[in-house]
mmCIF file of C-alpha atoms and ligand atoms in Angstrom:
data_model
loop_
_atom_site.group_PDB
_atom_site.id
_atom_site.type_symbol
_atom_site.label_atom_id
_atom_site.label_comp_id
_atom_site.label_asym_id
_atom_site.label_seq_id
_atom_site.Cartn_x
_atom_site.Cartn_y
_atom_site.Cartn_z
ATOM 1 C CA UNK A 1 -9.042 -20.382 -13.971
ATOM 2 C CA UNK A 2 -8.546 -20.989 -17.742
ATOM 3 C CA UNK A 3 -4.853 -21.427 -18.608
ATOM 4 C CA UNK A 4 -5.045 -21.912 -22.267
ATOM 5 C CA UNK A 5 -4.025 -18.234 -23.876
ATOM 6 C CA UNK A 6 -1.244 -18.559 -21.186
ATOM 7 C CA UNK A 7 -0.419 -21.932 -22.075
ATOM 8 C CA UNK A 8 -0.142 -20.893 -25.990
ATOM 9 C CA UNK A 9 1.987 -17.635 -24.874
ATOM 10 C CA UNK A 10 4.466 -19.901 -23.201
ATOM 11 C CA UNK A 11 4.878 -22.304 -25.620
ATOM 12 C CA UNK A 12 4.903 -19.510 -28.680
ATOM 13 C CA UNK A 13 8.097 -17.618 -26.439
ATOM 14 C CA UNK A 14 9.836 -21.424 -26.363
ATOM 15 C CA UNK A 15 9.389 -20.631 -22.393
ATOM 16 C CA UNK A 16 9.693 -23.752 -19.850
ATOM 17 C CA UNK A 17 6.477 -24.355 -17.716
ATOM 18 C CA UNK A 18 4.825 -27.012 -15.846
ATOM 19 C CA UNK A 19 1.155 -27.259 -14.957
ATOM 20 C CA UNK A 20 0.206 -28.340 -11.093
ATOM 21 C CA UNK A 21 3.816 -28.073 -10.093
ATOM 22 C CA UNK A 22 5.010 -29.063 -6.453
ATOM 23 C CA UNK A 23 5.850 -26.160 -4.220
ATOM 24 C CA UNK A 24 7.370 -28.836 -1.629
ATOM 25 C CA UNK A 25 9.974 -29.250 -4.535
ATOM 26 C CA UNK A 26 11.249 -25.779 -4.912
ATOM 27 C CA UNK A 27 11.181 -24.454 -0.583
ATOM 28 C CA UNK A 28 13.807 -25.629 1.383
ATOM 29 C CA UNK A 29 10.930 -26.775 3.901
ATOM 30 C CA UNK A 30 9.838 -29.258 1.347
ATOM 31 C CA UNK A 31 6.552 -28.067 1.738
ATOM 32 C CA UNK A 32 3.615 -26.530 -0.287
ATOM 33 C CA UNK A 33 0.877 -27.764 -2.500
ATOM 34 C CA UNK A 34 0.953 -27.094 -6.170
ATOM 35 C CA UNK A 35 1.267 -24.090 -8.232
ATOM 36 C CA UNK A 36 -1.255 -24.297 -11.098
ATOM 37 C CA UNK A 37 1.430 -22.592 -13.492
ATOM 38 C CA UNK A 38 5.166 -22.548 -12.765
ATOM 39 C CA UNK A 39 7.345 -20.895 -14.947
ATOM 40 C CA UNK A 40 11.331 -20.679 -15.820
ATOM 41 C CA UNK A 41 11.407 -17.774 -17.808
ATOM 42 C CA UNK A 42 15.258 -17.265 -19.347
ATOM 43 C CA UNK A 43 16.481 -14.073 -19.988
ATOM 44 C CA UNK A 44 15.079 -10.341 -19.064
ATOM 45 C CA UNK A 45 12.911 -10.059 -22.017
ATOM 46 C CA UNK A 46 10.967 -13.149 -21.863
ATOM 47 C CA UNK A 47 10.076 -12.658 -17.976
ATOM 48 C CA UNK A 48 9.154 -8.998 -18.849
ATOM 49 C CA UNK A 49 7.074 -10.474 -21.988
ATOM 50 C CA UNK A 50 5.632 -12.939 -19.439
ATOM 51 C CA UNK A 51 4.937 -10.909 -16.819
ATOM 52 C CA UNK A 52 3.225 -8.061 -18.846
ATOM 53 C CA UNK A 53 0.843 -10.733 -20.442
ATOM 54 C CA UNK A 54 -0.362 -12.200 -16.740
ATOM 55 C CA UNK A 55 -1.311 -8.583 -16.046
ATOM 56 C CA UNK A 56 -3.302 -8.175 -19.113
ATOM 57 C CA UNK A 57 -5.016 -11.210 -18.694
ATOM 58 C CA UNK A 58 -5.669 -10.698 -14.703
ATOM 59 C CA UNK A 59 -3.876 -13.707 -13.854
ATOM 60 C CA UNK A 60 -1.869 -13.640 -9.952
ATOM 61 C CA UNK A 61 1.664 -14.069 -9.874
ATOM 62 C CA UNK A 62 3.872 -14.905 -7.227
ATOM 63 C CA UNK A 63 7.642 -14.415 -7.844
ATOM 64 C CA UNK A 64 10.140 -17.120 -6.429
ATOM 65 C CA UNK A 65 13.927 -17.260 -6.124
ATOM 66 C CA UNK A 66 15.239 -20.912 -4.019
ATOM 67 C CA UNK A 67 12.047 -20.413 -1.607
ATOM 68 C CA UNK A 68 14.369 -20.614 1.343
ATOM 69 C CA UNK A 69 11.926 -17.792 3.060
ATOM 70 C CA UNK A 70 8.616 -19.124 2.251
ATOM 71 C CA UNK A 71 5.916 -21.793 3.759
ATOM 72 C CA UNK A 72 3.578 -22.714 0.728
ATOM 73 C CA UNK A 73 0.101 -23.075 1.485
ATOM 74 C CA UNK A 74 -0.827 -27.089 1.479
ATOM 75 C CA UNK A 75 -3.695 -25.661 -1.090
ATOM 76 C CA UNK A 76 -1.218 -24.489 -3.666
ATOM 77 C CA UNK A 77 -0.766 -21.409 -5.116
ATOM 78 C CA UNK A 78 -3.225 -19.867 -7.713
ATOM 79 C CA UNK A 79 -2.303 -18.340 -10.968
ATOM 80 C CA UNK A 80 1.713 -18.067 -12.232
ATOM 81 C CA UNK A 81 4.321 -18.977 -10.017
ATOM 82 C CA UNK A 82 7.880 -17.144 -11.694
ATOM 83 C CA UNK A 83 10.639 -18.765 -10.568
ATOM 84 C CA UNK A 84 13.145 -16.037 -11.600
ATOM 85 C CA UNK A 85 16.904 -18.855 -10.996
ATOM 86 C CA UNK A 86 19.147 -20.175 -14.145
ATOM 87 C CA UNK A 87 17.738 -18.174 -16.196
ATOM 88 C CA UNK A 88 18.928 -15.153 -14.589
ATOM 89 C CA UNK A 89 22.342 -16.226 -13.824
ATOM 90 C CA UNK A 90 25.178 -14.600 -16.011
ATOM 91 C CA UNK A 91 27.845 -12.992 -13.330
ATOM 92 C CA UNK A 92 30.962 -10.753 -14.717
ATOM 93 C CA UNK A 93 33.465 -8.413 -12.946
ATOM 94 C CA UNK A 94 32.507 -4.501 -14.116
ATOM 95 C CA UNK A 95 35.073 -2.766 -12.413
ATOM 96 C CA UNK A 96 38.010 -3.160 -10.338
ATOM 97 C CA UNK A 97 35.635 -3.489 -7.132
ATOM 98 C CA UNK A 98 32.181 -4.520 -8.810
ATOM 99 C CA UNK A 99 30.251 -7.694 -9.660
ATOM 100 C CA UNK A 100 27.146 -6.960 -11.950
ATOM 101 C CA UNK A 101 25.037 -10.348 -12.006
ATOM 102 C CA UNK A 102 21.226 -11.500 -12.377
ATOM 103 C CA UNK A 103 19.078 -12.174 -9.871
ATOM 104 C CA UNK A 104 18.484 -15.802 -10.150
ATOM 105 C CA UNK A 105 22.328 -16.954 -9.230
ATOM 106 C CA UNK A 106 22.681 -17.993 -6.174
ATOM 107 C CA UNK A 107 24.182 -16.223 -3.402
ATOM 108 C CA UNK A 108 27.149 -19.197 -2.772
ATOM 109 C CA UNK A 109 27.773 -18.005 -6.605
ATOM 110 C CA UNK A 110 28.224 -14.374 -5.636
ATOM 111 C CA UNK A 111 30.501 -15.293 -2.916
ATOM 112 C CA UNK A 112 32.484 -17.731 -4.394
ATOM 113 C CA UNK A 113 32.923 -14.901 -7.523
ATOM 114 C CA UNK A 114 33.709 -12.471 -5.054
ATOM 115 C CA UNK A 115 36.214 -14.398 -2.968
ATOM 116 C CA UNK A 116 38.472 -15.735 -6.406
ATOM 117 C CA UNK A 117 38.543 -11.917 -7.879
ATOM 118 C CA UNK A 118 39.691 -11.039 -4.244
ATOM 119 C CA UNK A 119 36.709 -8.937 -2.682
ATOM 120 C CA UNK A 120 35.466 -8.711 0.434
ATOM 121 C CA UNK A 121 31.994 -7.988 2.232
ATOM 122 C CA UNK A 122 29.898 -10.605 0.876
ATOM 123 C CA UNK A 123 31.733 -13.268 3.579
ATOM 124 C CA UNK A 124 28.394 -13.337 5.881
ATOM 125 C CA UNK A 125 26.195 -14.301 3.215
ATOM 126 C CA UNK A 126 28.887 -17.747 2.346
ATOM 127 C CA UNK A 127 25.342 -20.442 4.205
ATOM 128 C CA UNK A 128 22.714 -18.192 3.060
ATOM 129 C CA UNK A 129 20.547 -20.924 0.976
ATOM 130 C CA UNK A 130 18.737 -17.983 -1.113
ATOM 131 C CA UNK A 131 19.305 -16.117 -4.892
ATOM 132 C CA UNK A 132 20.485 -12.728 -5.363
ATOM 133 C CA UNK A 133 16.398 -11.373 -5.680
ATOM 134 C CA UNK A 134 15.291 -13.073 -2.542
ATOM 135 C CA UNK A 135 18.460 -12.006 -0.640
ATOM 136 C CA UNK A 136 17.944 -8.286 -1.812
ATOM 137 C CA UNK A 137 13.921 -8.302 -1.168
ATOM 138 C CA UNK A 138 14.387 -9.699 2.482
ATOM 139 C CA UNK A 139 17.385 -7.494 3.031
ATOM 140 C CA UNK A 140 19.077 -10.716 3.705
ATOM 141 C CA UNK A 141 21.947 -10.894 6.555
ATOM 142 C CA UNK A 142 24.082 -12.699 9.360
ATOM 143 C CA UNK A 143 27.235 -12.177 11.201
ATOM 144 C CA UNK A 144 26.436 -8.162 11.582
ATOM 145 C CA UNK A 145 25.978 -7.229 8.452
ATOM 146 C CA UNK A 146 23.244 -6.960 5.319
ATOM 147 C CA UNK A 147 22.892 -7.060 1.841
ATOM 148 C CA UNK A 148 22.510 -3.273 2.466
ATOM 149 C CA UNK A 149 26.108 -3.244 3.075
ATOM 150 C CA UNK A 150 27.249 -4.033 -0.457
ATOM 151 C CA UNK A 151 24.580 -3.544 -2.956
ATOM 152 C CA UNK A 152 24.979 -0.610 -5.047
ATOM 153 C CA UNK A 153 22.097 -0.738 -7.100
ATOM 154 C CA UNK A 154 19.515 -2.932 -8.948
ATOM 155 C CA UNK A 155 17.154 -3.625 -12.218
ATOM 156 C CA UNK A 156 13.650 -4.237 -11.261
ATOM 157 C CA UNK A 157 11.020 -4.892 -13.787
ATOM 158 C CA UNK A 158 7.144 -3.801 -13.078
ATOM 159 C CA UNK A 159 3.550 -5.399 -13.601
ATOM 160 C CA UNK A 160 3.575 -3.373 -16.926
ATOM 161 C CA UNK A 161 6.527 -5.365 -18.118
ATOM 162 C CA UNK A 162 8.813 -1.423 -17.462
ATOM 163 C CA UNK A 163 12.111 -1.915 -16.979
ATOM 164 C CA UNK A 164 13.905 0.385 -14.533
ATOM 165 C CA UNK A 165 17.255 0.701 -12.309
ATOM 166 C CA UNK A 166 16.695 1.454 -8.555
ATOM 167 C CA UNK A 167 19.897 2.583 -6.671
ATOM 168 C CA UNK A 168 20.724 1.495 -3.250
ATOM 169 C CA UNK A 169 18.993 5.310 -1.528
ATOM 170 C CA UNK A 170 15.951 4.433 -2.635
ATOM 171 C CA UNK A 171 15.653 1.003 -2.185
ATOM 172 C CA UNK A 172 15.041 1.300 1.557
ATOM 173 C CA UNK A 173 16.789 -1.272 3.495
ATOM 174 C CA UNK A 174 16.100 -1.866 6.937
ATOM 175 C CA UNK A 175 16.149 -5.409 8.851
ATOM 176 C CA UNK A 176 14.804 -8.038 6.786
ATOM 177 C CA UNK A 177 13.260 -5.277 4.724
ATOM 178 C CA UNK A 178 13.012 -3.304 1.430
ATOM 179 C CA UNK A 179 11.086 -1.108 -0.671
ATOM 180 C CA UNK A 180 10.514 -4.198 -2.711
ATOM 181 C CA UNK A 181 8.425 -5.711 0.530
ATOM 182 C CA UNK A 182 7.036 -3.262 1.152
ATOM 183 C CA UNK A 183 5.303 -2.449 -2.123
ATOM 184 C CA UNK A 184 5.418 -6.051 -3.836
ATOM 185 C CA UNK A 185 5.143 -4.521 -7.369
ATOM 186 C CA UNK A 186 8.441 -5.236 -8.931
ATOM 187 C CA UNK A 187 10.296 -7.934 -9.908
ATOM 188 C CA UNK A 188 14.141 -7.987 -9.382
ATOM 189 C CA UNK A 189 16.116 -8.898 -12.138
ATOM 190 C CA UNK A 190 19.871 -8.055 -11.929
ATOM 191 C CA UNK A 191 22.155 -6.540 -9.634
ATOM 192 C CA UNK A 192 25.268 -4.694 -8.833
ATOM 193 C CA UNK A 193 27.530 -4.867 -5.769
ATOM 194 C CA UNK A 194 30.543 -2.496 -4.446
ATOM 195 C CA UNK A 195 33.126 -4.368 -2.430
ATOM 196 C CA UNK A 196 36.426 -4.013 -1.253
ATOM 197 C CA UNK A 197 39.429 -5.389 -2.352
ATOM 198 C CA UNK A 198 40.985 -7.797 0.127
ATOM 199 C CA UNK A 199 43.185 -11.556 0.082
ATOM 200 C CA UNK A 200 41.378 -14.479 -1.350
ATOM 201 C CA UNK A 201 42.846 -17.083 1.032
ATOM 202 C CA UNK A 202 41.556 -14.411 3.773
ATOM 203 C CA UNK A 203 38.123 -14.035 2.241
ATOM 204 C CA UNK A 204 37.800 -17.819 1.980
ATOM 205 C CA UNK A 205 39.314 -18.351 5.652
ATOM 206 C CA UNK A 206 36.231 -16.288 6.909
ATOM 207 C CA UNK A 207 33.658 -17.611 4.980
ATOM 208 C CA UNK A 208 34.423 -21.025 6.147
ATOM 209 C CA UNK A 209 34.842 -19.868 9.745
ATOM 210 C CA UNK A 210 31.211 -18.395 9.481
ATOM 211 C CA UNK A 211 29.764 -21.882 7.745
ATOM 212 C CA UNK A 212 31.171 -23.519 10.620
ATOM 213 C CA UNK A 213 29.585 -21.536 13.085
ATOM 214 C CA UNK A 214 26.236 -22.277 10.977
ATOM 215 C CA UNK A 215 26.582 -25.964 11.206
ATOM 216 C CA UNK A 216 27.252 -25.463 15.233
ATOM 217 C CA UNK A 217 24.562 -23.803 15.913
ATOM 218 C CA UNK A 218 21.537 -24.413 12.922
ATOM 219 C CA UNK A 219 19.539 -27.772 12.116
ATOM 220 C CA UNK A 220 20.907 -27.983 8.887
ATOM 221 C CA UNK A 221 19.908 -31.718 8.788
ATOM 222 C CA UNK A 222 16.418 -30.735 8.590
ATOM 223 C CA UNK A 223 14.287 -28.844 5.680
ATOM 224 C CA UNK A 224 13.407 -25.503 7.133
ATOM 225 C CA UNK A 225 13.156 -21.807 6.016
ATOM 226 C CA UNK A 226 16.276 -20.156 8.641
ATOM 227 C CA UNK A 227 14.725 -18.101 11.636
ATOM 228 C CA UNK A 228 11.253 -18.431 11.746
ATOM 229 C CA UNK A 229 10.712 -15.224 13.634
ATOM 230 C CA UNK A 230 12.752 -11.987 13.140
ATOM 231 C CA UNK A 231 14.461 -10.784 16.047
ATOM 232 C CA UNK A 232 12.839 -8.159 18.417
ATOM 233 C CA UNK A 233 14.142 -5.684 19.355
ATOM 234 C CA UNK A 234 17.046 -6.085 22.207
ATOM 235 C CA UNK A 235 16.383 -9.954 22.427
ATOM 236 C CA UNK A 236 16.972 -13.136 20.589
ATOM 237 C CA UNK A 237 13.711 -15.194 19.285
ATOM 238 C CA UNK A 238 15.127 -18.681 19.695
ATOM 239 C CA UNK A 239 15.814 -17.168 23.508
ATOM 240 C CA UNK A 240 12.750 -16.254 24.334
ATOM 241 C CA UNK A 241 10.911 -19.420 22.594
ATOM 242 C CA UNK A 242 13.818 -21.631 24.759
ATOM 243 C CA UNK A 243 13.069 -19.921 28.047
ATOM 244 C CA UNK A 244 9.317 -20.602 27.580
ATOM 245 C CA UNK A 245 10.067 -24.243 27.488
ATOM 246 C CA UNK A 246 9.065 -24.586 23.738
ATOM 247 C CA UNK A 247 11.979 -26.299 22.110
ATOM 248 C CA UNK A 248 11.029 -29.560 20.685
ATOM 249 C CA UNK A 249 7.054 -28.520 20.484
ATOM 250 C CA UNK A 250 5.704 -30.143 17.782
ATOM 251 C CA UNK A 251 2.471 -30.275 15.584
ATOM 252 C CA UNK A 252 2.372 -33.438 13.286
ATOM 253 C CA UNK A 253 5.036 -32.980 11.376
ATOM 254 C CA UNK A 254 6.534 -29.756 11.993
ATOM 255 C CA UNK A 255 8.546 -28.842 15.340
ATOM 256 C CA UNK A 256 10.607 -25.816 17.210
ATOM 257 C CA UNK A 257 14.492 -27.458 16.996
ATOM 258 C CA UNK A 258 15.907 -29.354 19.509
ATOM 259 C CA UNK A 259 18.973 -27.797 18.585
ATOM 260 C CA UNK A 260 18.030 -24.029 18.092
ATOM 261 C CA UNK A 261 14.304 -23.036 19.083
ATOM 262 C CA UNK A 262 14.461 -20.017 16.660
ATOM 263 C CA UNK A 263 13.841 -22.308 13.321
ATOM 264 C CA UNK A 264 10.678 -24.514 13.040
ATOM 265 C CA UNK A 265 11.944 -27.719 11.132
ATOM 266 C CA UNK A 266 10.142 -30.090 8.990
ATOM 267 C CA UNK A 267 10.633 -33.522 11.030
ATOM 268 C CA UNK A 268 9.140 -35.536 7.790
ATOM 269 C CA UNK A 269 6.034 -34.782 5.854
ATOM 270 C CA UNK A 270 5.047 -31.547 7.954
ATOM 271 C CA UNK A 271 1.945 -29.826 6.347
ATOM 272 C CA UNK A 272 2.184 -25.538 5.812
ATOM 273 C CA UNK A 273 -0.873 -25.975 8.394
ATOM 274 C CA UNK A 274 1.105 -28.072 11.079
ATOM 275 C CA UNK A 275 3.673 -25.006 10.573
ATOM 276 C CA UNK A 276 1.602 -22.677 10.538
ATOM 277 C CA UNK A 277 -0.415 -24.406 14.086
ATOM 278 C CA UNK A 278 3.603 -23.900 15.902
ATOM 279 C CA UNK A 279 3.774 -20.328 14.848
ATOM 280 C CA UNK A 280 0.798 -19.751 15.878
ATOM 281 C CA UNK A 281 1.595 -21.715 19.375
ATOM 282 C CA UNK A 282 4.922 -20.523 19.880
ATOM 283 C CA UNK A 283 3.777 -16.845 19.158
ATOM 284 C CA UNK A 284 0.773 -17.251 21.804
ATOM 285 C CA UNK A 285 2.929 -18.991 24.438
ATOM 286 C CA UNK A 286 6.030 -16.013 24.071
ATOM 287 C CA UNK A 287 3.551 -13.585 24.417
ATOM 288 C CA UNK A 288 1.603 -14.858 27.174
ATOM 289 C CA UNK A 289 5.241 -14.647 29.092
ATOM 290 C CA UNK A 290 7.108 -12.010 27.854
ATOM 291 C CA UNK A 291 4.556 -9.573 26.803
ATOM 292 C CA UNK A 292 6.941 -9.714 23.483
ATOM 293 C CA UNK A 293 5.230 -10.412 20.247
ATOM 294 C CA UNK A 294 7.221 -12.116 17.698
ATOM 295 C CA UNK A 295 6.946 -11.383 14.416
ATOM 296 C CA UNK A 296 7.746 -14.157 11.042
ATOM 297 C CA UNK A 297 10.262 -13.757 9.089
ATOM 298 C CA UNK A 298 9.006 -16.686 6.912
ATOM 299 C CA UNK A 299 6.786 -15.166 4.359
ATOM 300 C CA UNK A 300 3.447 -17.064 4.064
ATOM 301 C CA UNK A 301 2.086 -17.612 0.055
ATOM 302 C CA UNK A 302 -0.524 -19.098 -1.368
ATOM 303 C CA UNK A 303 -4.077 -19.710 -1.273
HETATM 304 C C1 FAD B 1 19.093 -23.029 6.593
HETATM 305 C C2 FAD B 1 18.708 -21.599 6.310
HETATM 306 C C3 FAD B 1 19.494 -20.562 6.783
HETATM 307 C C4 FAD B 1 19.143 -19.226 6.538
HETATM 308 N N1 FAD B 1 19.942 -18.246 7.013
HETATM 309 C C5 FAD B 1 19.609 -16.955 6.782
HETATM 310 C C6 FAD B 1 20.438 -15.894 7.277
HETATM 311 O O1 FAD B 1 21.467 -16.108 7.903
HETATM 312 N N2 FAD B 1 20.043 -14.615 7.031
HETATM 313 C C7 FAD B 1 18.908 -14.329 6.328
HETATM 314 O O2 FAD B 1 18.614 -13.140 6.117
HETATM 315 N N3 FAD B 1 18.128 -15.308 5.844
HETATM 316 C C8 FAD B 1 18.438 -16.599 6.049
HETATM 317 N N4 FAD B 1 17.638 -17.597 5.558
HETATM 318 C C9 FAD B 1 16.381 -17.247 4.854
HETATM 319 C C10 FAD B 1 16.514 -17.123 3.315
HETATM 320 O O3 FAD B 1 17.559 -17.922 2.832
HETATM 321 C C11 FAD B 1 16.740 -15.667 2.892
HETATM 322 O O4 FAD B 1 15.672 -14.836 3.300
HETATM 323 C C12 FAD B 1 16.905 -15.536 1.365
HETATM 324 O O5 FAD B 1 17.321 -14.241 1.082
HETATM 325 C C13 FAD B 1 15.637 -15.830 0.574
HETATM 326 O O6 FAD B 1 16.001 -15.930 -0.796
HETATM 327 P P1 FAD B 1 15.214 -16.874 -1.807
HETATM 328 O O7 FAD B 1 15.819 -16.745 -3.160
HETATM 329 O O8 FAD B 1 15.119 -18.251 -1.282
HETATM 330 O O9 FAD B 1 13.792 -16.178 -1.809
HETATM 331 P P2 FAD B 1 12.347 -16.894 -1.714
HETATM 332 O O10 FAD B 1 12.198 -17.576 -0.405
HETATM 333 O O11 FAD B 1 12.087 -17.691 -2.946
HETATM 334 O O12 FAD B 1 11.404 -15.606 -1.719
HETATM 335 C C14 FAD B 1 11.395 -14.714 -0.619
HETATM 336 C C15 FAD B 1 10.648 -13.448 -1.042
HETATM 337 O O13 FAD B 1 11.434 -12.766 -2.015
HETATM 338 C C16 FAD B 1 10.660 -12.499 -3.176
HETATM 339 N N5 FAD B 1 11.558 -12.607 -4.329
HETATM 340 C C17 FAD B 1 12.368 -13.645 -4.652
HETATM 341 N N6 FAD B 1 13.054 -13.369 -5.777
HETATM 342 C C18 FAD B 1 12.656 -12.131 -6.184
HETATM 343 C C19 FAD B 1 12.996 -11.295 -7.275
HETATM 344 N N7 FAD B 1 13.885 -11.664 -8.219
HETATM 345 N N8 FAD B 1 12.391 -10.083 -7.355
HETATM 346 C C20 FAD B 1 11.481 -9.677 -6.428
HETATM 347 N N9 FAD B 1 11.123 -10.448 -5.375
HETATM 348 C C21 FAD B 1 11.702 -11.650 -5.247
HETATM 349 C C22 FAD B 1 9.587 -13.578 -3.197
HETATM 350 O O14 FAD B 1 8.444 -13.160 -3.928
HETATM 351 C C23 FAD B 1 9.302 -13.737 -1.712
HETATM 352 O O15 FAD B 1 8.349 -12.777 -1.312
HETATM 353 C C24 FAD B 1 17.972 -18.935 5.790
HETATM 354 C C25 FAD B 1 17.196 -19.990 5.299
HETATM 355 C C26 FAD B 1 17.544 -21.309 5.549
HETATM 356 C C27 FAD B 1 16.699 -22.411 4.989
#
């Protein structure tokens, strides 16, 4: 594919970009061949500008927040890659019991904001390594509860470069799910969350009580991308993959952790394919023995 009108575009809207860009350097698996475009738009108008002129010219993009949910193809990814992060960032108090912010801060921002202006509910997302678009697309949550829980409503941008705002009914939220995923047409760009007022020593008290339980239990030590496998229903993944003896399996450089079978960590230059060969393994080997089939939660990209 010819870059070169693209190229111009970018460079015409003063818009950051590099060509052949690393994946492994923007997934917390530290995997991922290279995008052939990868672009930090800043600001609403320039991703809209940039987004409507990839349509027009045919050319793929794949939105990215932190890419703490993804395994990058060792092959790259073709067309744009839109990392929608700093330039999305501004956070302010709206109202008493509101936090309007853009969808490229990252959630530890939100939190933090939320725990100094003394509101509560975003405590279970304090270890969440994503940004507010990811979190919201993957109807991100821990410790019993969801972004569901607190957002109120959203600006998403479309293929056309549209702007609209989506409120919470209608963005269908279910477990690690959203209307977003489900139709993959629209790119989120700010948001707005309804909490509840509550003490800041006691927000912070349970935030760091959660992030300890985190460090307990996940191989934070390692580059991964969380659960690899959402949970089924009435049973834990990491369970089921420990009971069939799978903790510790390993293809080159990717293996099911020692220390909780429910992420696949990166060991040291694991490919997407050695992943991708556990998933595959692990999903086999569960099914073969529980008649349960697991599902990803790790969202495969690329070519
Ligand atoms: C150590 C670790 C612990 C984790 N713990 C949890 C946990 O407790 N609970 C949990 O739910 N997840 C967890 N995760 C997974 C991950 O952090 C979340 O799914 C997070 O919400 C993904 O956000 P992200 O910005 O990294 O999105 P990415 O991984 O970059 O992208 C994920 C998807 O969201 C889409 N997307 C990203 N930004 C936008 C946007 N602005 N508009 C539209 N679409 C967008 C992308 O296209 C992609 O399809 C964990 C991951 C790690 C590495």
């Amino acid at each position: 594919m010819d870059y070169g009108l693209l190229k111009a575009f970018l460079e015409k809207e003063g818009c950051i970009y590099k060509e052949n860009e690393p994946m492994s350097a923007h997934t917390t698996f530290k995997i991922g061949g290279p995008a052939d475009i990868f672009i930090k738009p800043v600001g609403e108008e320039v991703l809209s500008k940039v987004v409507a002129f990839c349509s027009e010219n045919e050319i793929p993009v794949t939105v990215v927040g932190n890419g703490s949910n993804l395994l990058v193809s060792d092959l790259g990814i073709e067309g744009a890659v839109i990392h929608v992060g700093n330039g999305l960032s501004d956070i302010e108090l709206t109202d008493f019991n509101e936090i309007s912010c853009g969808s490229g801060i990252k959630l530890s921002l939100l939190c933090s904001f939320a725990a100094e202006n003394g509101l509560s509910g975003l405590e279970f997302a304090w270890g969440i390594p994503g940004l507010v678009g990811g979190a919201l697309y993957m109807n991100a949550g821990a410790y019993d509860s969801e972004m569901a829980n607190v957002i109120s409503e959203c600006r998403v941008l479309s293929k056309n470069g549209e702007i609209e705002t989506i409120t919470k009914d209608k963005m269908k939220l279910g477990y690690r799910t959203s209307i977003f995923k489900e139709k993959k047409n629209k790119i989120i760009t700010s948001a707005k969350f309804v909490l509840q007022p509550g003490l800041r020593d006691n927000i912070r008290q349970t935030m760091d009580t959660l992030f300890e339980r985190r460090k307990l239990k996940q191989p934070l030590e390692f580059p991964s991308a969380g659960s690899t496998f959402k949970r089924p229903t009435g049973n834990f993944a990491g369970t089921l993959i420990e009971k069939c003896g799978l903790k510790g399996f390993t293809v080159g450089g990717a293996q099911v952790s020692e220390k909780h079978a429910g992420f696949i960590i990166n060991k040291g230059n694991a490919t997407a394919s050695d992943v991708k060969r556990v998933i595959e393994a692990v999903s086999e080997r569960v099914f073969l023995e529980t008649s349960i089939r697991l599902e990803p939660e790790v969202e495969f990209v690329g070519r």
